[in-house]
Amino acid sequence: LRALQRRSASDLPSCATSDAVEAHVAVEIAAAGVQASGLVVRVVSQRLYHCRAVAGMKVRYGADYPDSFPYRSKALFAFQEVDGADVCVFALYVQEYDAACPRPNTNRTYISYLDSTRWLHTSPPGQRSVVYHAIVNGYLQYAGAAGFSHAHLWVEPPKAGDEYIFYCRRPDPAHGSRPMPTSQLRAWYVRMLERAQATGIVAEFGDIQQELVSGLTSLRDFPLFEGDFFPEHVAELVDESSGGAEPHFSRKQSITLVEDMKAQVAGVKRRFLVA
């Protein structure tokens, strides 16, 4: 028990993902003239899951639509040693749908949750975003090298009173207990992806309408992820298209269903980025 109590974050097993992220962070923050001593990145959990297909989609498209989409869920945490104790300062949850996953999720990674604290110590002070951007971009670089072609990011802040990962934190000096405005959080992600584009990690990025929906011709080509915003809305669209009957007996033309989906996405497009 005492041996466990003396373990530090650096004693946790490393892996290809954490090694790649740590290496990228070291290069990026050095280039920015920033130090974050004692920073350790580890994948603390990874498990295989299956995202079950929306029932209405399976009824509508039959054998042309998969039963489920296998993915690997990873939880990537960053720790910093502060006054002899390891402090968790950053957390990232991703879903990796690799080459073995059927279309349309093939080779897509979904950053479902990202959260951070204000406890990170940097020199000079106040450089948390440099470090946190480097962590996420380090993951994106790893994902690209591993064969993933697209990364999907949810950029909507939690509602007041909710937290994504860290449930207890001191009030933000600028916002108090109010959540960060969506526009500010989105700008944070955009700056991060601009850096990723400048360093060759991503070729391009944009909102979900630009990168995915504008050329959509069939609803079955729209990727759906576990716990994402869209599966419930897609289920509603498919149910409405059936007019209360079985979809394969009474349904809207596919082009109409796609236009309905495009209208749905248009209202929330700024909540999602695709790289």
Short mmCIF file of C-alpha atoms in Angstrom, two decimals:
data_model
loop_
_atom_site.label_atom_id
_atom_site.label_comp_id
_atom_site.label_asym_id
_atom_site.label_seq_id
_atom_site.Cartn_x
_atom_site.Cartn_y
_atom_site.Cartn_z
CA LEU A 1 0.00 0.00 0.00
CA ARG A 2 2.81 2.40 0.87
CA ALA A 3 4.47 1.64 -2.46
CA LEU A 4 1.25 2.60 -4.24
CA GLN A 5 1.00 5.80 -2.22
CA ARG A 6 4.53 6.75 -3.29
CA ARG A 7 3.82 6.20 -7.01
CA SER A 8 3.88 9.26 -9.20
CA ALA A 9 2.17 9.99 -12.51
CA SER A 10 5.42 9.25 -14.30
CA ASP A 11 5.25 5.69 -12.93
CA LEU A 12 2.02 5.03 -14.84
CA PRO A 13 2.62 2.95 -17.98
CA SER A 14 3.27 4.95 -21.12
CA CYS A 15 2.12 3.98 -24.60
CA ALA A 16 2.54 5.09 -28.21
CA THR A 17 -0.15 7.75 -27.80
CA SER A 18 1.26 9.32 -24.63
CA ASP A 19 4.85 9.13 -25.90
CA ALA A 20 3.88 10.94 -29.12
CA VAL A 21 1.95 13.64 -27.26
CA GLU A 22 4.73 14.23 -24.72
CA ALA A 23 7.32 14.52 -27.50
CA HIS A 24 5.19 17.03 -29.41
CA VAL A 25 4.51 19.10 -26.30
CA ALA A 26 8.21 19.32 -25.51
CA VAL A 27 9.00 20.62 -29.01
CA GLU A 28 6.06 23.03 -29.19
CA ILE A 29 6.47 24.72 -25.84
CA ALA A 30 10.23 25.03 -26.33
CA ALA A 31 9.58 26.77 -29.66
CA ALA A 32 7.23 29.15 -27.86
CA GLY A 33 9.77 29.87 -25.11
CA VAL A 34 7.55 28.30 -22.45
CA GLN A 35 8.43 25.90 -19.67
CA ALA A 36 6.03 23.58 -17.84
CA SER A 37 8.28 21.55 -15.58
CA GLY A 38 7.14 18.20 -14.25
CA LEU A 39 4.47 17.71 -16.93
CA VAL A 40 3.51 14.08 -17.59
CA VAL A 41 0.99 12.80 -20.15
CA ARG A 42 -0.55 9.35 -19.83
CA VAL A 43 -3.42 7.37 -21.35
CA VAL A 44 -5.14 6.25 -18.16
CA SER A 45 -7.91 4.23 -19.80
CA GLN A 46 -8.55 2.59 -23.15
CA ARG A 47 -11.34 0.16 -23.94
CA LEU A 48 -13.08 -1.23 -26.99
CA TYR A 49 -16.77 -0.41 -27.46
CA HIS A 50 -19.44 -0.62 -30.15
CA CYS A 51 -21.61 2.34 -31.10
CA ARG A 52 -24.91 0.73 -32.09
CA ALA A 53 -26.53 1.96 -35.28
CA VAL A 54 -29.58 4.19 -34.99
CA ALA A 55 -32.48 1.74 -35.26
CA GLY A 56 -34.32 3.75 -37.91
CA MET A 57 -31.22 3.89 -40.09
CA LYS A 58 -30.88 0.12 -39.99
CA VAL A 59 -34.55 -0.34 -40.89
CA ARG A 60 -34.29 2.20 -43.68
CA TYR A 61 -31.09 0.98 -45.33
CA GLY A 62 -31.03 -2.67 -44.25
CA ALA A 63 -27.87 -4.56 -45.18
CA ASP A 64 -26.40 -1.38 -46.69
CA TYR A 65 -25.98 0.06 -43.18
CA PRO A 66 -23.79 -1.47 -40.42
CA ASP A 67 -25.24 -2.92 -37.22
CA SER A 68 -22.63 -1.07 -35.15
CA PHE A 69 -19.42 0.93 -35.31
CA PRO A 70 -16.51 -0.41 -33.22
CA TYR A 71 -14.23 2.15 -31.60
CA ARG A 72 -11.50 2.48 -29.01
CA SER A 73 -12.23 4.90 -26.20
CA LYS A 74 -9.17 6.61 -24.71
CA ALA A 75 -8.82 8.90 -21.72
CA LEU A 76 -5.66 10.99 -21.91
CA PHE A 77 -4.68 12.97 -18.80
CA ALA A 78 -1.87 15.43 -18.14
CA PHE A 79 -0.34 15.79 -14.68
CA GLN A 80 2.12 18.25 -13.21
CA GLU A 81 4.13 17.85 -10.05
CA VAL A 82 3.38 20.81 -7.79
CA ASP A 83 5.00 21.00 -4.33
CA GLY A 84 5.70 17.28 -4.41
CA ALA A 85 2.19 16.22 -5.42
CA ASP A 86 0.89 15.20 -8.84
CA VAL A 87 -1.95 17.48 -9.93
CA CYS A 88 -4.23 16.53 -12.83
CA VAL A 89 -4.45 19.64 -15.00
CA PHE A 90 -5.91 18.41 -18.30
CA ALA A 91 -8.14 15.61 -19.59
CA LEU A 92 -9.12 14.49 -23.08
CA TYR A 93 -11.60 11.78 -24.04
CA VAL A 94 -11.51 10.47 -27.60
CA GLN A 95 -13.27 7.81 -29.65
CA GLU A 96 -11.10 6.23 -32.34
CA TYR A 97 -12.93 4.58 -35.26
CA ASP A 98 -10.09 2.97 -37.20
CA ALA A 99 -9.69 1.33 -40.61
CA ALA A 100 -11.60 -1.76 -39.45
CA CYS A 101 -14.69 0.31 -38.65
CA PRO A 102 -17.27 0.42 -41.46
CA ARG A 103 -18.19 3.57 -43.33
CA PRO A 104 -19.01 6.36 -42.76
CA ASN A 105 -17.01 6.30 -39.48
CA THR A 106 -13.91 4.72 -41.01
CA ASN A 107 -10.63 6.36 -39.89
CA ARG A 108 -12.34 9.11 -37.91
CA THR A 109 -11.49 10.18 -34.38
CA TYR A 110 -13.94 12.10 -32.24
CA ILE A 111 -12.76 14.35 -29.42
CA SER A 112 -15.86 14.05 -27.29
CA TYR A 113 -14.72 15.77 -24.09
CA LEU A 114 -11.89 18.09 -23.21
CA ASP A 115 -11.43 19.85 -19.90
CA SER A 116 -8.66 21.66 -18.06
CA THR A 117 -7.91 23.42 -14.80
CA ARG A 118 -6.18 26.64 -13.91
CA TRP A 119 -3.58 24.86 -11.77
CA LEU A 120 -0.95 24.44 -14.47
CA HIS A 121 2.26 26.32 -13.61
CA THR A 122 4.22 27.74 -16.53
CA SER A 123 7.20 30.00 -17.02
CA PRO A 124 6.48 32.71 -17.99
CA PRO A 125 3.15 32.57 -16.15
CA GLY A 126 -0.20 32.49 -17.94
CA GLN A 127 0.81 30.19 -20.82
CA ARG A 128 -1.70 27.41 -20.21
CA SER A 129 -3.22 27.64 -23.69
CA VAL A 130 0.18 27.11 -25.31
CA VAL A 131 0.59 23.88 -23.36
CA TYR A 132 -3.00 22.66 -23.77
CA HIS A 133 -2.99 23.42 -27.50
CA ALA A 134 0.24 21.44 -27.80
CA ILE A 135 -1.34 18.44 -26.04
CA VAL A 136 -4.35 18.33 -28.36
CA ASN A 137 -2.28 18.97 -31.47
CA GLY A 138 0.14 16.28 -30.31
CA TYR A 139 -2.77 13.87 -30.21
CA LEU A 140 -3.92 14.98 -33.67
CA GLN A 141 -0.41 14.42 -35.00
CA TYR A 142 -0.39 10.94 -33.49
CA ALA A 143 -3.84 10.20 -34.95
CA GLY A 144 -2.76 11.27 -38.43
CA ALA A 145 0.33 9.08 -38.26
CA ALA A 146 -1.87 6.17 -37.10
CA GLY A 147 -4.01 6.45 -40.23
CA PHE A 148 -6.95 8.56 -39.09
CA SER A 149 -8.10 10.90 -41.85
CA HIS A 150 -10.55 13.16 -39.96
CA ALA A 151 -10.90 14.53 -36.46
CA HIS A 152 -14.26 15.77 -35.13
CA LEU A 153 -14.33 18.23 -32.24
CA TRP A 154 -17.26 19.27 -30.07
CA VAL A 155 -16.63 22.93 -29.14
CA GLU A 156 -19.72 23.79 -27.08
CA PRO A 157 -19.04 24.75 -23.43
CA PRO A 158 -21.03 23.02 -20.67
CA LYS A 159 -24.20 24.64 -19.42
CA ALA A 160 -24.13 26.61 -16.17
CA GLY A 161 -23.79 24.25 -13.24
CA ASP A 162 -22.46 21.38 -15.40
CA GLU A 163 -18.90 20.26 -15.95
CA TYR A 164 -17.53 17.88 -18.55
CA ILE A 165 -14.80 16.22 -16.46
CA PHE A 166 -13.49 18.34 -13.56
CA TYR A 167 -16.51 18.93 -11.37
CA CYS A 168 -14.91 21.16 -8.72
CA ARG A 169 -12.84 24.20 -9.57
CA ARG A 170 -12.20 27.72 -8.39
CA PRO A 171 -14.22 30.47 -10.13
CA ASP A 172 -12.79 31.92 -13.30
CA PRO A 173 -11.51 35.48 -12.67
CA ALA A 174 -13.19 36.72 -15.85
CA HIS A 175 -16.45 34.75 -15.79
CA GLY A 176 -16.97 33.71 -12.18
CA SER A 177 -19.17 30.60 -12.11
CA ARG A 178 -20.67 31.37 -15.54
CA PRO A 179 -19.51 29.09 -18.38
CA MET A 180 -17.18 30.47 -21.01
CA PRO A 181 -19.13 31.93 -23.97
CA THR A 182 -19.37 29.63 -26.98
CA SER A 183 -17.69 32.20 -29.22
CA GLN A 184 -14.67 32.43 -26.91
CA LEU A 185 -14.26 28.68 -26.58
CA ARG A 186 -14.64 28.20 -30.33
CA ALA A 187 -11.98 30.86 -30.93
CA TRP A 188 -9.68 28.89 -28.59
CA TYR A 189 -10.11 25.78 -30.74
CA VAL A 190 -9.68 27.74 -33.96
CA ARG A 191 -6.35 29.16 -32.77
CA MET A 192 -5.28 25.64 -31.87
CA LEU A 193 -6.18 24.26 -35.30
CA GLU A 194 -4.55 27.21 -37.05
CA ARG A 195 -1.32 26.24 -35.30
CA ALA A 196 -1.88 22.61 -36.31
CA GLN A 197 -2.37 23.69 -39.91
CA ALA A 198 0.72 25.91 -39.85
CA THR A 199 2.86 22.99 -38.62
CA GLY A 200 1.43 20.50 -41.12
CA ILE A 201 -0.55 18.40 -38.64
CA VAL A 202 -3.89 19.09 -40.36
CA ALA A 203 -4.42 19.94 -44.01
CA GLU A 204 -7.55 22.00 -43.45
CA PHE A 205 -10.39 22.50 -40.99
CA GLY A 206 -13.79 24.12 -40.82
CA ASP A 207 -17.23 23.82 -39.30
CA ILE A 208 -19.19 20.65 -39.85
CA GLN A 209 -21.30 22.21 -42.60
CA GLN A 210 -18.24 23.18 -44.65
CA GLU A 211 -16.27 19.99 -44.16
CA LEU A 212 -18.96 17.32 -44.14
CA VAL A 213 -22.53 18.34 -44.88
CA SER A 214 -22.22 20.59 -47.92
CA GLY A 215 -21.52 17.63 -50.20
CA LEU A 216 -23.78 15.12 -48.44
CA THR A 217 -25.98 13.11 -50.84
CA SER A 218 -27.25 10.34 -48.52
CA LEU A 219 -27.99 10.32 -44.81
CA ARG A 220 -26.12 7.02 -44.44
CA ASP A 221 -22.89 8.89 -45.30
CA PHE A 222 -23.18 11.07 -42.19
CA PRO A 223 -20.90 9.73 -39.39
CA LEU A 224 -22.55 9.25 -36.00
CA PHE A 225 -20.60 8.83 -32.76
CA GLU A 226 -21.43 7.48 -29.32
CA GLY A 227 -23.04 10.13 -27.12
CA ASP A 228 -22.83 12.73 -29.88
CA PHE A 229 -25.41 15.44 -30.54
CA PHE A 230 -26.67 13.94 -33.81
CA PRO A 231 -27.87 10.32 -33.30
CA GLU A 232 -31.04 11.41 -31.52
CA HIS A 233 -31.79 14.02 -34.19
CA VAL A 234 -31.16 11.55 -37.02
CA ALA A 235 -33.55 9.09 -35.36
CA GLU A 236 -36.23 11.79 -35.25
CA LEU A 237 -35.70 12.69 -38.91
CA VAL A 238 -35.97 9.07 -40.03
CA ASP A 239 -39.09 8.52 -37.90
CA GLU A 240 -40.71 11.64 -39.33
CA SER A 241 -39.87 10.54 -42.86
CA SER A 242 -41.78 7.30 -42.36
CA GLY A 243 -45.02 9.13 -41.55
CA GLY A 244 -45.70 6.65 -38.76
CA ALA A 245 -45.32 3.60 -41.00
CA GLU A 246 -42.36 1.31 -41.51
CA PRO A 247 -39.68 3.42 -43.29
CA HIS A 248 -39.25 0.94 -46.15
CA PHE A 249 -42.99 1.15 -46.94
CA SER A 250 -43.53 4.92 -46.57
CA ARG A 251 -40.63 7.39 -46.57
CA LYS A 252 -39.46 10.65 -47.99
CA GLN A 253 -37.18 10.65 -50.96
CA SER A 254 -33.54 10.51 -49.90
CA ILE A 255 -32.83 13.96 -51.25
CA THR A 256 -35.55 15.44 -49.04
CA LEU A 257 -34.18 13.65 -46.00
CA VAL A 258 -30.69 15.00 -46.73
CA GLU A 259 -32.04 18.54 -47.05
CA ASP A 260 -33.76 18.15 -43.68
CA MET A 261 -30.45 17.02 -42.18
CA LYS A 262 -28.63 19.97 -43.70
CA ALA A 263 -31.18 22.31 -42.13
CA GLN A 264 -30.62 20.64 -38.74
CA VAL A 265 -26.84 21.03 -39.03
CA ALA A 266 -27.06 24.66 -40.15
CA GLY A 267 -28.50 25.62 -36.78
CA VAL A 268 -25.66 24.06 -34.76
CA LYS A 269 -22.73 24.13 -37.18
CA ARG A 270 -20.61 26.41 -34.99
CA ARG A 271 -20.65 23.82 -32.21
CA PHE A 272 -18.58 21.38 -34.28
CA LEU A 273 -15.23 21.55 -36.06
CA VAL A 274 -13.83 18.96 -38.45
CA ALA A 275 -10.15 18.73 -39.38
#
